[in-house]
PDB file of C-alpha atoms and ligand atoms in Angstrom:
ATOM      1  CA  MET A 896     -84.423 191.172 168.248  1.00  0.00           C
ATOM      2  CA  THR A 897     -86.526 194.298 167.671  1.00  0.00           C
ATOM      3  CA  ALA A 898     -86.700 196.212 164.413  1.00  0.00           C
ATOM      4  CA  GLN A 899     -84.709 198.993 166.125  1.00  0.00           C
ATOM      5  CA  GLU A 900     -81.844 196.552 166.724  1.00  0.00           C
ATOM      6  CA  TYR A 901     -81.245 195.822 163.046  1.00  0.00           C
ATOM      7  CA  SER A 902     -77.800 196.864 161.850  1.00  0.00           C
ATOM      8  CA  CYS A 903     -77.803 195.554 158.253  1.00  0.00           C
ATOM      9  CA  ILE A 904     -81.377 196.291 157.207  1.00  0.00           C
ATOM     10  CA  GLU A 905     -84.174 198.734 157.957  1.00  0.00           C
ATOM     11  CA  THR A 906     -87.886 198.134 157.968  1.00  0.00           C
ATOM     12  CA  TYR A 907     -90.658 200.662 157.490  1.00  0.00           C
ATOM     13  CA  GLU A 908     -94.331 200.846 156.643  1.00  0.00           C
ATOM     14  CA  PRO A 909     -95.007 203.176 153.720  1.00  0.00           C
ATOM     15  CA  GLY A 910     -98.780 202.856 154.179  1.00  0.00           C
ATOM     16  CA  GLY A 911    -101.497 200.928 152.414  1.00  0.00           C
ATOM     17  CA  HIS A 912    -100.863 197.713 154.392  1.00  0.00           C
ATOM     18  CA  VAL A 913     -97.379 197.352 152.846  1.00  0.00           C
ATOM     19  CA  GLY A 914     -94.271 196.343 154.798  1.00  0.00           C
ATOM     20  CA  ALA A 915     -90.914 197.401 153.348  1.00  0.00           C
ATOM     21  CA  ILE A 916     -87.423 196.062 154.001  1.00  0.00           C
ATOM     22  CA  ARG A 917     -84.341 197.992 152.926  1.00  0.00           C
ATOM     23  CA  LEU A 918     -80.970 196.250 152.701  1.00  0.00           C
ATOM     24  CA  ASN A 919     -78.574 198.717 154.260  1.00  0.00           C
ATOM     25  CA  ARG A 920     -74.910 197.819 153.738  1.00  0.00           C
ATOM     26  CA  PRO A 921     -74.194 200.197 150.847  1.00  0.00           C
ATOM     27  CA  LYS A 922     -70.391 200.143 151.296  1.00  0.00           C
ATOM     28  CA  VAL A 923     -70.303 196.456 150.350  1.00  0.00           C
ATOM     29  CA  LEU A 924     -73.136 196.647 147.817  1.00  0.00           C
ATOM     30  CA  ASN A 925     -75.542 195.108 150.343  1.00  0.00           C
ATOM     31  CA  ALA A 926     -73.594 191.841 150.498  1.00  0.00           C
ATOM     32  CA  LEU A 927     -75.684 189.297 152.381  1.00  0.00           C
ATOM     33  CA  SER A 928     -73.687 188.629 155.543  1.00  0.00           C
ATOM     34  CA  LEU A 929     -74.769 186.108 158.183  1.00  0.00           C
ATOM     35  CA  GLN A 930     -76.117 188.975 160.300  1.00  0.00           C
ATOM     36  CA  THR A 931     -78.033 190.361 157.300  1.00  0.00           C
ATOM     37  CA  MET A 932     -79.721 186.993 156.792  1.00  0.00           C
ATOM     38  CA  ILE A 933     -80.605 186.732 160.492  1.00  0.00           C
ATOM     39  CA  GLU A 934     -82.210 190.171 160.344  1.00  0.00           C
ATOM     40  CA  LEU A 935     -83.969 189.446 157.048  1.00  0.00           C
ATOM     41  CA  VAL A 936     -85.582 186.301 158.463  1.00  0.00           C
ATOM     42  CA  ASP A 937     -86.722 188.285 161.496  1.00  0.00           C
ATOM     43  CA  ALA A 938     -88.164 191.077 159.332  1.00  0.00           C
ATOM     44  CA  PHE A 939     -89.989 188.749 156.945  1.00  0.00           C
ATOM     45  CA  GLU A 940     -91.425 186.721 159.844  1.00  0.00           C
ATOM     46  CA  ARG A 941     -92.431 189.858 161.732  1.00  0.00           C
ATOM     47  CA  PHE A 942     -94.310 191.304 158.741  1.00  0.00           C
ATOM     48  CA  ASP A 943     -95.785 187.900 157.918  1.00  0.00           C
ATOM     49  CA  ALA A 944     -97.265 187.670 161.426  1.00  0.00           C
ATOM     50  CA  ASP A 945     -98.666 191.222 161.314  1.00  0.00           C
ATOM     51  CA  PRO A 946    -102.328 191.228 160.203  1.00  0.00           C
ATOM     52  CA  ASN A 947    -101.922 194.838 159.097  1.00  0.00           C
ATOM     53  CA  ILE A 948     -99.341 193.872 156.442  1.00  0.00           C
ATOM     54  CA  ARG A 949    -100.667 192.400 153.200  1.00  0.00           C
ATOM     55  CA  CYS A 950     -97.668 192.664 150.893  1.00  0.00           C
ATOM     56  CA  ILE A 951     -93.913 192.934 151.523  1.00  0.00           C
ATOM     57  CA  VAL A 952     -91.396 194.841 149.372  1.00  0.00           C
ATOM     58  CA  ILE A 953     -87.643 194.318 149.704  1.00  0.00           C
ATOM     59  CA  HIS A 954     -85.128 196.638 148.085  1.00  0.00           C
ATOM     60  CA  GLY A 955     -81.573 197.905 148.277  1.00  0.00           C
ATOM     61  CA  ASP A 956     -80.314 201.226 146.959  1.00  0.00           C
ATOM     62  CA  ALA A 957     -79.751 202.668 143.480  1.00  0.00           C
ATOM     63  CA  ARG A 958     -76.341 200.979 143.023  1.00  0.00           C
ATOM     64  CA  ALA A 959     -77.164 197.528 144.337  1.00  0.00           C
ATOM     65  CA  PHE A 960     -80.029 195.323 145.372  1.00  0.00           C
ATOM     66  CA  ALA A 961     -77.377 192.905 146.674  1.00  0.00           C
ATOM     67  CA  ALA A 962     -74.063 191.788 145.140  1.00  0.00           C
ATOM     68  CA  GLY A 963     -74.303 188.311 146.639  1.00  0.00           C
ATOM     69  CA  ALA A 964     -73.368 186.541 149.806  1.00  0.00           C
ATOM     70  CA  ASP A 965     -70.613 188.237 151.774  1.00  0.00           C
ATOM     71  CA  ILE A 966     -67.493 186.747 150.187  1.00  0.00           C
ATOM     72  CA  THR A 967     -65.216 187.917 153.012  1.00  0.00           C
ATOM     73  CA  GLU A 968     -67.175 185.785 155.482  1.00  0.00           C
ATOM     74  CA  MET A 969     -66.983 182.688 153.289  1.00  0.00           C
ATOM     75  CA  SER A 970     -63.463 182.862 151.929  1.00  0.00           C
ATOM     76  CA  ASP A 971     -61.800 180.838 154.708  1.00  0.00           C
ATOM     77  CA  ALA A 972     -64.747 178.589 155.524  1.00  0.00           C
ATOM     78  CA  SER A 973     -64.464 174.820 155.352  1.00  0.00           C
ATOM     79  CA  ALA A 974     -67.306 172.567 154.200  1.00  0.00           C
ATOM     80  CA  VAL A 975     -67.839 171.667 157.862  1.00  0.00           C
ATOM     81  CA  THR A 976     -68.113 175.344 158.831  1.00  0.00           C
ATOM     82  CA  MET A 977     -70.598 175.905 156.022  1.00  0.00           C
ATOM     83  CA  LEU A 978     -72.614 172.875 157.137  1.00  0.00           C
ATOM     84  CA  GLU A 979     -72.553 174.049 160.752  1.00  0.00           C
ATOM     85  CA  ARG A 980     -73.654 177.558 159.797  1.00  0.00           C
ATOM     86  CA  ASP A 981     -76.567 175.986 157.916  1.00  0.00           C
ATOM     87  CA  GLN A 982     -77.293 179.320 156.292  1.00  0.00           C
ATOM     88  CA  PHE A 983     -79.734 177.865 153.845  1.00  0.00           C
ATOM     89  CA  ALA A 984     -82.142 177.075 156.674  1.00  0.00           C
ATOM     90  CA  ARG A 985     -82.633 180.852 156.863  1.00  0.00           C
ATOM     91  CA  TRP A 986     -83.408 181.039 153.155  1.00  0.00           C
ATOM     92  CA  GLU A 987     -85.997 178.307 153.687  1.00  0.00           C
ATOM     93  CA  ARG A 988     -87.646 180.386 156.407  1.00  0.00           C
ATOM     94  CA  ILE A 989     -87.910 183.351 154.046  1.00  0.00           C
ATOM     95  CA  ARG A 990     -89.343 181.027 151.401  1.00  0.00           C
ATOM     96  CA  GLN A 991     -92.109 180.119 153.826  1.00  0.00           C
ATOM     97  CA  THR A 992     -93.406 183.719 153.970  1.00  0.00           C
ATOM     98  CA  LYS A 993     -97.138 183.489 153.272  1.00  0.00           C
ATOM     99  CA  THR A 994     -97.642 187.184 152.499  1.00  0.00           C
ATOM    100  CA  PRO A 995     -96.939 188.083 148.840  1.00  0.00           C
ATOM    101  CA  THR A 996     -93.433 189.510 148.357  1.00  0.00           C
ATOM    102  CA  ILE A 997     -91.927 191.839 145.754  1.00  0.00           C
ATOM    103  CA  ALA A 998     -88.246 192.552 145.115  1.00  0.00           C
ATOM    104  CA  ALA A 999     -87.559 196.084 143.863  1.00  0.00           C
ATOM    105  CA  VAL A1000     -84.205 195.774 142.097  1.00  0.00           C
ATOM    106  CA  SER A1001     -81.847 198.542 141.050  1.00  0.00           C
ATOM    107  CA  GLY A1002     -78.220 197.937 140.100  1.00  0.00           C
ATOM    108  CA  PHE A1003     -76.535 194.655 140.974  1.00  0.00           C
ATOM    109  CA  ALA A1004     -78.576 191.561 141.807  1.00  0.00           C
ATOM    110  CA  LEU A1005     -75.805 189.001 141.722  1.00  0.00           C
ATOM    111  CA  GLY A1006     -75.277 185.562 143.239  1.00  0.00           C
ATOM    112  CA  GLY A1007     -77.222 185.428 146.492  1.00  0.00           C
ATOM    113  CA  GLY A1008     -78.691 188.831 145.554  1.00  0.00           C
ATOM    114  CA  CYS A1009     -80.246 187.396 142.402  1.00  0.00           C
ATOM    115  CA  GLU A1010     -81.362 184.372 144.430  1.00  0.00           C
ATOM    116  CA  LEU A1011     -82.981 186.612 147.038  1.00  0.00           C
ATOM    117  CA  ALA A1012     -84.857 188.506 144.313  1.00  0.00           C
ATOM    118  CA  MET A1013     -85.990 185.200 142.800  1.00  0.00           C
ATOM    119  CA  LEU A1014     -87.158 184.019 146.216  1.00  0.00           C
ATOM    120  CA  CYS A1015     -89.702 186.830 146.053  1.00  0.00           C
ATOM    121  CA  ASP A1016     -92.984 186.355 144.213  1.00  0.00           C
ATOM    122  CA  MET A1017     -92.393 189.190 141.759  1.00  0.00           C
ATOM    123  CA  ILE A1018     -89.520 191.403 140.644  1.00  0.00           C
ATOM    124  CA  VAL A1019     -89.823 195.045 139.624  1.00  0.00           C
ATOM    125  CA  ALA A1020     -86.572 196.164 138.005  1.00  0.00           C
ATOM    126  CA  SER A1021     -84.992 199.517 137.357  1.00  0.00           C
ATOM    127  CA  GLU A1022     -83.580 199.787 133.847  1.00  0.00           C
ATOM    128  CA  THR A1023     -80.155 199.870 135.574  1.00  0.00           C
ATOM    129  CA  ALA A1024     -80.616 196.404 137.096  1.00  0.00           C
ATOM    130  CA  GLN A1025     -78.144 193.638 136.299  1.00  0.00           C
ATOM    131  CA  PHE A1026     -78.878 190.028 137.125  1.00  0.00           C
ATOM    132  CA  GLY A1027     -76.423 187.159 137.261  1.00  0.00           C
ATOM    133  CA  GLN A1028     -74.981 184.169 139.064  1.00  0.00           C
ATOM    134  CA  PRO A1029     -71.243 184.954 139.025  1.00  0.00           C
ATOM    135  CA  GLU A1030     -70.250 182.355 141.640  1.00  0.00           C
ATOM    136  CA  ILE A1031     -68.335 180.435 138.968  1.00  0.00           C
ATOM    137  CA  ASN A1032     -65.844 183.334 138.860  1.00  0.00           C
ATOM    138  CA  ILE A1033     -64.895 182.718 142.494  1.00  0.00           C
ATOM    139  CA  GLY A1034     -64.629 178.951 142.217  1.00  0.00           C
ATOM    140  CA  VAL A1035     -68.044 177.898 143.430  1.00  0.00           C
ATOM    141  CA  MET A1036     -71.613 177.693 142.115  1.00  0.00           C
ATOM    142  CA  PRO A1037     -75.036 179.016 143.161  1.00  0.00           C
ATOM    143  CA  GLY A1038     -76.160 177.599 146.493  1.00  0.00           C
ATOM    144  CA  ALA A1039     -79.377 179.399 147.431  1.00  0.00           C
ATOM    145  CA  GLY A1040     -81.603 178.274 144.591  1.00  0.00           C
ATOM    146  CA  GLY A1041     -79.847 179.843 141.582  1.00  0.00           C
ATOM    147  CA  THR A1042     -79.585 176.672 139.528  1.00  0.00           C
ATOM    148  CA  GLN A1043     -83.222 175.794 140.224  1.00  0.00           C
ATOM    149  CA  ARG A1044     -85.232 179.035 140.310  1.00  0.00           C
ATOM    150  CA  LEU A1045     -83.293 180.711 137.499  1.00  0.00           C
ATOM    151  CA  THR A1046     -83.759 177.637 135.295  1.00  0.00           C
ATOM    152  CA  ARG A1047     -87.479 177.527 136.028  1.00  0.00           C
ATOM    153  CA  ALA A1048     -87.784 181.250 135.297  1.00  0.00           C
ATOM    154  CA  VAL A1049     -85.708 181.609 132.120  1.00  0.00           C
ATOM    155  CA  GLY A1050     -85.252 178.048 130.834  1.00  0.00           C
ATOM    156  CA  LYS A1051     -82.232 175.795 130.499  1.00  0.00           C
ATOM    157  CA  ALA A1052     -80.351 177.628 127.738  1.00  0.00           C
ATOM    158  CA  LEU A1053     -80.007 181.016 129.402  1.00  0.00           C
ATOM    159  CA  ALA A1054     -79.698 179.623 132.934  1.00  0.00           C
ATOM    160  CA  MET A1055     -76.867 177.340 131.872  1.00  0.00           C
ATOM    161  CA  GLU A1056     -75.092 180.218 130.136  1.00  0.00           C
ATOM    162  CA  LEU A1057     -75.378 182.534 133.138  1.00  0.00           C
ATOM    163  CA  VAL A1058     -74.335 179.901 135.677  1.00  0.00           C
ATOM    164  CA  LEU A1059     -71.404 178.590 133.610  1.00  0.00           C
ATOM    165  CA  THR A1060     -70.025 181.923 132.371  1.00  0.00           C
ATOM    166  CA  GLY A1061     -70.897 184.143 135.311  1.00  0.00           C
ATOM    167  CA  ARG A1062     -72.081 186.799 132.855  1.00  0.00           C
ATOM    168  CA  THR A1063     -74.801 189.215 133.821  1.00  0.00           C
ATOM    169  CA  ILE A1064     -77.926 190.217 131.898  1.00  0.00           C
ATOM    170  CA  SER A1065     -79.615 193.606 131.704  1.00  0.00           C
ATOM    171  CA  ALA A1066     -83.051 194.374 133.058  1.00  0.00           C
ATOM    172  CA  ARG A1067     -84.471 194.374 129.493  1.00  0.00           C
ATOM    173  CA  ARG A1068     -83.006 190.950 128.773  1.00  0.00           C
ATOM    174  CA  ALA A1069     -84.336 189.723 132.127  1.00  0.00           C
ATOM    175  CA  LEU A1070     -87.782 190.982 131.141  1.00  0.00           C
ATOM    176  CA  GLU A1071     -87.642 189.237 127.749  1.00  0.00           C
ATOM    177  CA  ALA A1072     -86.539 186.037 129.482  1.00  0.00           C
ATOM    178  CA  GLY A1073     -89.381 186.136 132.013  1.00  0.00           C
ATOM    179  CA  LEU A1074     -87.232 186.724 135.079  1.00  0.00           C
ATOM    180  CA  VAL A1075     -88.824 190.046 136.035  1.00  0.00           C
ATOM    181  CA  ASN A1076     -92.338 191.456 135.934  1.00  0.00           C
ATOM    182  CA  ARG A1077     -91.546 194.914 134.625  1.00  0.00           C
ATOM    183  CA  VAL A1078     -88.727 197.340 133.911  1.00  0.00           C
ATOM    184  CA  VAL A1079     -89.138 201.014 134.719  1.00  0.00           C
ATOM    185  CA  PRO A1080     -86.925 204.137 134.621  1.00  0.00           C
ATOM    186  CA  ALA A1081     -84.343 204.256 137.422  1.00  0.00           C
ATOM    187  CA  ALA A1082     -86.101 206.986 139.382  1.00  0.00           C
ATOM    188  CA  MET A1083     -89.330 204.994 139.529  1.00  0.00           C
ATOM    189  CA  TYR A1084     -88.420 201.429 140.470  1.00  0.00           C
ATOM    190  CA  LEU A1085     -89.231 201.680 144.157  1.00  0.00           C
ATOM    191  CA  ASP A1086     -92.435 203.681 143.677  1.00  0.00           C
ATOM    192  CA  GLU A1087     -93.531 201.199 141.036  1.00  0.00           C
ATOM    193  CA  ALA A1088     -92.886 198.241 143.364  1.00  0.00           C
ATOM    194  CA  LEU A1089     -94.680 199.960 146.246  1.00  0.00           C
ATOM    195  CA  ALA A1090     -97.640 200.764 143.959  1.00  0.00           C
ATOM    196  CA  LEU A1091     -97.834 197.133 142.860  1.00  0.00           C
ATOM    197  CA  ALA A1092     -97.654 196.058 146.508  1.00  0.00           C
ATOM    198  CA  SER A1093    -100.419 198.543 147.432  1.00  0.00           C
ATOM    199  CA  GLU A1094    -102.597 197.154 144.659  1.00  0.00           C
ATOM    200  CA  ILE A1095    -102.147 193.585 145.957  1.00  0.00           C
ATOM    201  CA  ALA A1096    -102.789 194.853 149.492  1.00  0.00           C
ATOM    202  CA  THR A1097    -106.258 196.025 148.450  1.00  0.00           C
ATOM    203  CA  LYS A1098    -107.287 192.392 147.838  1.00  0.00           C
ATOM    204  CA  ALA A1099    -108.615 189.924 150.407  1.00  0.00           C
ATOM    205  CA  PRO A1100    -105.505 188.840 152.378  1.00  0.00           C
ATOM    206  CA  MET A1101    -106.481 185.192 152.805  1.00  0.00           C
ATOM    207  CA  ALA A1102    -107.173 184.945 149.089  1.00  0.00           C
ATOM    208  CA  THR A1103    -103.812 186.438 148.104  1.00  0.00           C
ATOM    209  CA  ARG A1104    -101.989 184.115 150.515  1.00  0.00           C
ATOM    210  CA  LEU A1105    -103.723 180.967 149.331  1.00  0.00           C
ATOM    211  CA  ALA A1106    -103.411 182.012 145.683  1.00  0.00           C
ATOM    212  CA  LYS A1107     -99.678 182.628 146.122  1.00  0.00           C
ATOM    213  CA  GLU A1108     -99.301 179.229 147.755  1.00  0.00           C
ATOM    214  CA  ALA A1109    -101.122 177.565 144.861  1.00  0.00           C
ATOM    215  CA  VAL A1110     -99.026 179.298 142.163  1.00  0.00           C
ATOM    216  CA  LEU A1111     -95.813 178.248 143.953  1.00  0.00           C
ATOM    217  CA  LYS A1112     -97.131 174.686 144.131  1.00  0.00           C
ATOM    218  CA  ALA A1113     -96.862 174.573 140.341  1.00  0.00           C
ATOM    219  CA  PHE A1114     -93.078 174.401 140.767  1.00  0.00           C
ATOM    220  CA  SER A1115     -93.046 171.362 143.003  1.00  0.00           C
ATOM    221  CA  THR A1116     -95.793 169.017 141.904  1.00  0.00           C
ATOM    222  CA  THR A1117     -97.496 167.368 138.970  1.00  0.00           C
ATOM    223  CA  LEU A1118    -100.320 169.122 137.092  1.00  0.00           C
ATOM    224  CA  GLU A1119    -102.828 166.778 138.689  1.00  0.00           C
ATOM    225  CA  GLY A1120    -101.441 167.362 142.193  1.00  0.00           C
ATOM    226  CA  GLY A1121    -101.368 171.098 141.606  1.00  0.00           C
ATOM    227  CA  LEU A1122    -104.959 171.186 140.369  1.00  0.00           C
ATOM    228  CA  GLU A1123    -106.104 169.275 143.436  1.00  0.00           C
ATOM    229  CA  PHE A1124    -104.167 171.654 145.680  1.00  0.00           C
ATOM    230  CA  GLU A1125    -105.676 174.669 143.896  1.00  0.00           C
ATOM    231  CA  ARG A1126    -109.196 173.271 144.290  1.00  0.00           C
ATOM    232  CA  LYS A1127    -108.741 172.689 148.032  1.00  0.00           C
ATOM    233  CA  ASN A1128    -107.512 176.257 148.523  1.00  0.00           C
ATOM    234  CA  PHE A1129    -110.424 177.528 146.422  1.00  0.00           C
ATOM    235  CA  TYR A1130    -112.927 175.647 148.604  1.00  0.00           C
ATOM    236  CA  LEU A1131    -111.135 176.789 151.758  1.00  0.00           C
ATOM    237  CA  LEU A1132    -111.746 180.420 150.858  1.00  0.00           C
ATOM    238  CA  PHE A1133    -115.485 179.746 151.121  1.00  0.00           C
ATOM    239  CA  ALA A1134    -114.865 179.371 154.862  1.00  0.00           C
ATOM    240  CA  THR A1135    -113.763 183.013 155.096  1.00  0.00           C
ATOM    241  CA  ASP A1136    -115.837 186.089 155.891  1.00  0.00           C
ATOM    242  CA  ASP A1137    -114.051 187.846 153.049  1.00  0.00           C
ATOM    243  CA  GLN A1138    -115.531 185.484 150.440  1.00  0.00           C
ATOM    244  CA  LYS A1139    -119.027 186.401 151.649  1.00  0.00           C
ATOM    245  CA  GLU A1140    -118.059 190.075 151.783  1.00  0.00           C
ATOM    246  CA  GLY A1141    -116.462 190.093 148.316  1.00  0.00           C
ATOM    247  CA  MET A1142    -119.388 188.410 146.596  1.00  0.00           C
ATOM    248  CA  ASP A1143    -121.995 190.430 148.512  1.00  0.00           C
ATOM    249  CA  ALA A1144    -120.159 193.642 147.600  1.00  0.00           C
ATOM    250  CA  PHE A1145    -120.162 192.622 143.934  1.00  0.00           C
ATOM    251  CA  VAL A1146    -123.872 191.773 143.943  1.00  0.00           C
ATOM    252  CA  ASN A1147    -124.746 195.029 145.738  1.00  0.00           C
ATOM    253  CA  LYS A1148    -122.370 197.142 143.649  1.00  0.00           C
ATOM    254  CA  ARG A1149    -120.261 198.417 146.538  1.00  0.00           C
ATOM    255  CA  THR A1150    -116.588 198.287 147.500  1.00  0.00           C
ATOM    256  CA  PRO A1151    -115.717 195.307 149.721  1.00  0.00           C
ATOM    257  CA  GLU A1152    -114.260 195.852 153.160  1.00  0.00           C
ATOM    258  CA  TRP A1153    -111.865 193.015 153.944  1.00  0.00           C
ATOM    259  CA  LYS A1154    -111.482 191.626 157.438  1.00  0.00           C
ATOM    260  CA  GLY A1155    -108.592 189.316 156.578  1.00  0.00           C
ATOM    261  CA  ARG A1156    -110.489 186.329 157.966  1.00  0.00           C
TER     262      ARG A1156
HETATM  263  N1  CO8 B2536     -69.146 190.271 149.317  1.00  0.00           N
HETATM  264  C1  CO8 B2536     -68.390 191.118 150.043  1.00  0.00           C
HETATM  265  N2  CO8 B2536     -68.033 192.344 149.617  1.00  0.00           N
HETATM  266  C2  CO8 B2536     -68.471 192.738 148.405  1.00  0.00           C
HETATM  267  C3  CO8 B2536     -69.276 191.910 147.596  1.00  0.00           C
HETATM  268  C4  CO8 B2536     -69.625 190.636 148.113  1.00  0.00           C
HETATM  269  N3  CO8 B2536     -70.411 189.775 147.428  1.00  0.00           N
HETATM  270  N4  CO8 B2536     -69.544 192.566 146.441  1.00  0.00           N
HETATM  271  C5  CO8 B2536     -68.953 193.753 146.538  1.00  0.00           C
HETATM  272  N5  CO8 B2536     -68.295 193.865 147.711  1.00  0.00           N
HETATM  273  C6  CO8 B2536     -67.516 195.017 148.190  1.00  0.00           C
HETATM  274  C7  CO8 B2536     -66.197 195.148 147.466  1.00  0.00           C
HETATM  275  O1  CO8 B2536     -65.231 194.310 148.053  1.00  0.00           O
HETATM  276  C8  CO8 B2536     -65.903 196.605 147.671  1.00  0.00           C
HETATM  277  O2  CO8 B2536     -65.398 196.796 148.974  1.00  0.00           O
HETATM  278  P1  CO8 B2536     -64.127 197.793 149.224  1.00  0.00           P
HETATM  279  O3  CO8 B2536     -64.644 199.158 148.829  1.00  0.00           O
HETATM  280  O4  CO8 B2536     -63.856 197.664 150.680  1.00  0.00           O
HETATM  281  O5  CO8 B2536     -63.047 197.311 148.324  1.00  0.00           O
HETATM  282  C9  CO8 B2536     -67.266 197.256 147.617  1.00  0.00           C
HETATM  283  O6  CO8 B2536     -68.197 196.207 147.859  1.00  0.00           O
HETATM  284  C10 CO8 B2536     -67.585 197.868 146.265  1.00  0.00           C
HETATM  285  O7  CO8 B2536     -67.378 196.877 145.282  1.00  0.00           O
HETATM  286  P2  CO8 B2536     -66.403 197.089 144.023  1.00  0.00           P
HETATM  287  O8  CO8 B2536     -65.333 198.070 144.339  1.00  0.00           O
HETATM  288  O9  CO8 B2536     -65.974 195.735 143.557  1.00  0.00           O
HETATM  289  O10 CO8 B2536     -67.426 197.753 143.010  1.00  0.00           O
HETATM  290  P3  CO8 B2536     -67.398 197.654 141.412  1.00  0.00           P
HETATM  291  O11 CO8 B2536     -68.460 198.592 140.941  1.00  0.00           O
HETATM  292  O12 CO8 B2536     -66.037 197.787 140.893  1.00  0.00           O
HETATM  293  O13 CO8 B2536     -67.863 196.140 141.083  1.00  0.00           O
HETATM  294  C11 CO8 B2536     -69.255 194.195 141.317  1.00  0.00           C
HETATM  295  C12 CO8 B2536     -69.160 195.718 141.432  1.00  0.00           C
HETATM  296  C13 CO8 B2536     -69.087 193.755 139.854  1.00  0.00           C
HETATM  297  C14 CO8 B2536     -70.636 193.793 141.805  1.00  0.00           C
HETATM  298  C15 CO8 B2536     -68.148 193.517 142.170  1.00  0.00           C
HETATM  299  O14 CO8 B2536     -68.170 194.090 143.468  1.00  0.00           O
HETATM  300  C16 CO8 B2536     -68.308 192.033 142.328  1.00  0.00           C
HETATM  301  O15 CO8 B2536     -67.962 191.296 141.410  1.00  0.00           O
HETATM  302  N6  CO8 B2536     -68.800 191.585 143.488  1.00  0.00           N
HETATM  303  C17 CO8 B2536     -68.949 190.171 143.797  1.00  0.00           C
HETATM  304  C18 CO8 B2536     -70.137 189.568 143.063  1.00  0.00           C
HETATM  305  C19 CO8 B2536     -70.202 188.088 143.344  1.00  0.00           C
HETATM  306  O16 CO8 B2536     -69.302 187.323 143.042  1.00  0.00           O
HETATM  307  N7  CO8 B2536     -71.320 187.663 143.950  1.00  0.00           N
HETATM  308  C20 CO8 B2536     -71.542 186.272 144.306  1.00  0.00           C
HETATM  309  C21 CO8 B2536     -71.060 186.014 145.689  1.00  0.00           C
HETATM  310  S1  CO8 B2536     -71.163 184.298 146.128  1.00  0.00           S
HETATM  311  C22 CO8 B2536     -72.798 184.064 146.457  1.00  0.00           C
HETATM  312  O17 CO8 B2536     -73.598 184.958 146.420  1.00  0.00           O
HETATM  313  C23 CO8 B2536     -73.196 182.664 146.804  1.00  0.00           C
HETATM  314  C24 CO8 B2536     -74.599 182.649 147.418  1.00  0.00           C
HETATM  315  C25 CO8 B2536     -74.815 181.373 148.127  1.00  0.00           C
HETATM  316  C26 CO8 B2536     -75.862 181.465 149.192  1.00  0.00           C
HETATM  317  C27 CO8 B2536     -75.631 182.454 150.234  1.00  0.00           C
HETATM  318  C28 CO8 B2536     -75.543 181.942 151.629  1.00  0.00           C
HETATM  319  C29 CO8 B2536     -75.497 183.093 152.616  1.00  0.00           C
END
């Protein structure tokens, strides 16, 4: 698949070593169909393998980031069909993206849409954004990390309420609860996310990758295990040219020029 062959998403490079992915099924509020997930995996992996790309931004349009998995594709599925489709393997591949990722969210981020945003390292929200896990309203429950990542982000009380009632929360409430990094006026959400991505892209790429990996480790290990992991990544960076460059630039009061190695 080439980027030109995408039918559900678009990719572009707005400059500053940033790779951008736009969900592009506006008529169905960017519902995450099987084809959309196939293309998303391809786009994330393509940017992740590109040494020119140092941060990835994913967004939808003003009305919706994504209103969830495509319900029409799932409505008649049996458990066996769902197992055979093994859609969550694709989510795992996106999770393995080493490059830092930012979701720029406007409008609905529901069900799989909220889970996709939470799969990213940071979320920049428009003040119009609405987050929720409404699967309970259609007789199921979150399946792509909603019960786990939402709970880790906002705590048991709010996660339980959202998952069991299917209610949504506003961008402001999501900010208070720690789900998103910042809330900005509707006209600015994408620019703000791209600016944040550009800022991250000015840092040494190996350092941002290993730092991201270490922060994520905090969710899957003990404090002791995480500290050991952090230390190993810290030492590893002393094997990079960019560590020498960064420290030499500091000592000599100049701007570092990163090689990404
Ligand atoms: N799937 C398919 N089509 C959708 C979806 C969706 N998730 N959401 C909206 N659409 C379609 C509507 O059917 C409608 O199509 P049409 O114009 O042909 O009737 C169009 O988008 C516009 O939607 P509405 O007319 O409903 O717009 P409203 O502004 O009235 O309402 C809502 C917006 C509240 C967002 C409403 O559309 C809604 O409730 N959508 C469903 C939200 C939902 O339940 N999401 C969870 C889905 S389940 C899930 O995500 C499980 C994830 C598990 C992992 C995923 C594995 C792949």
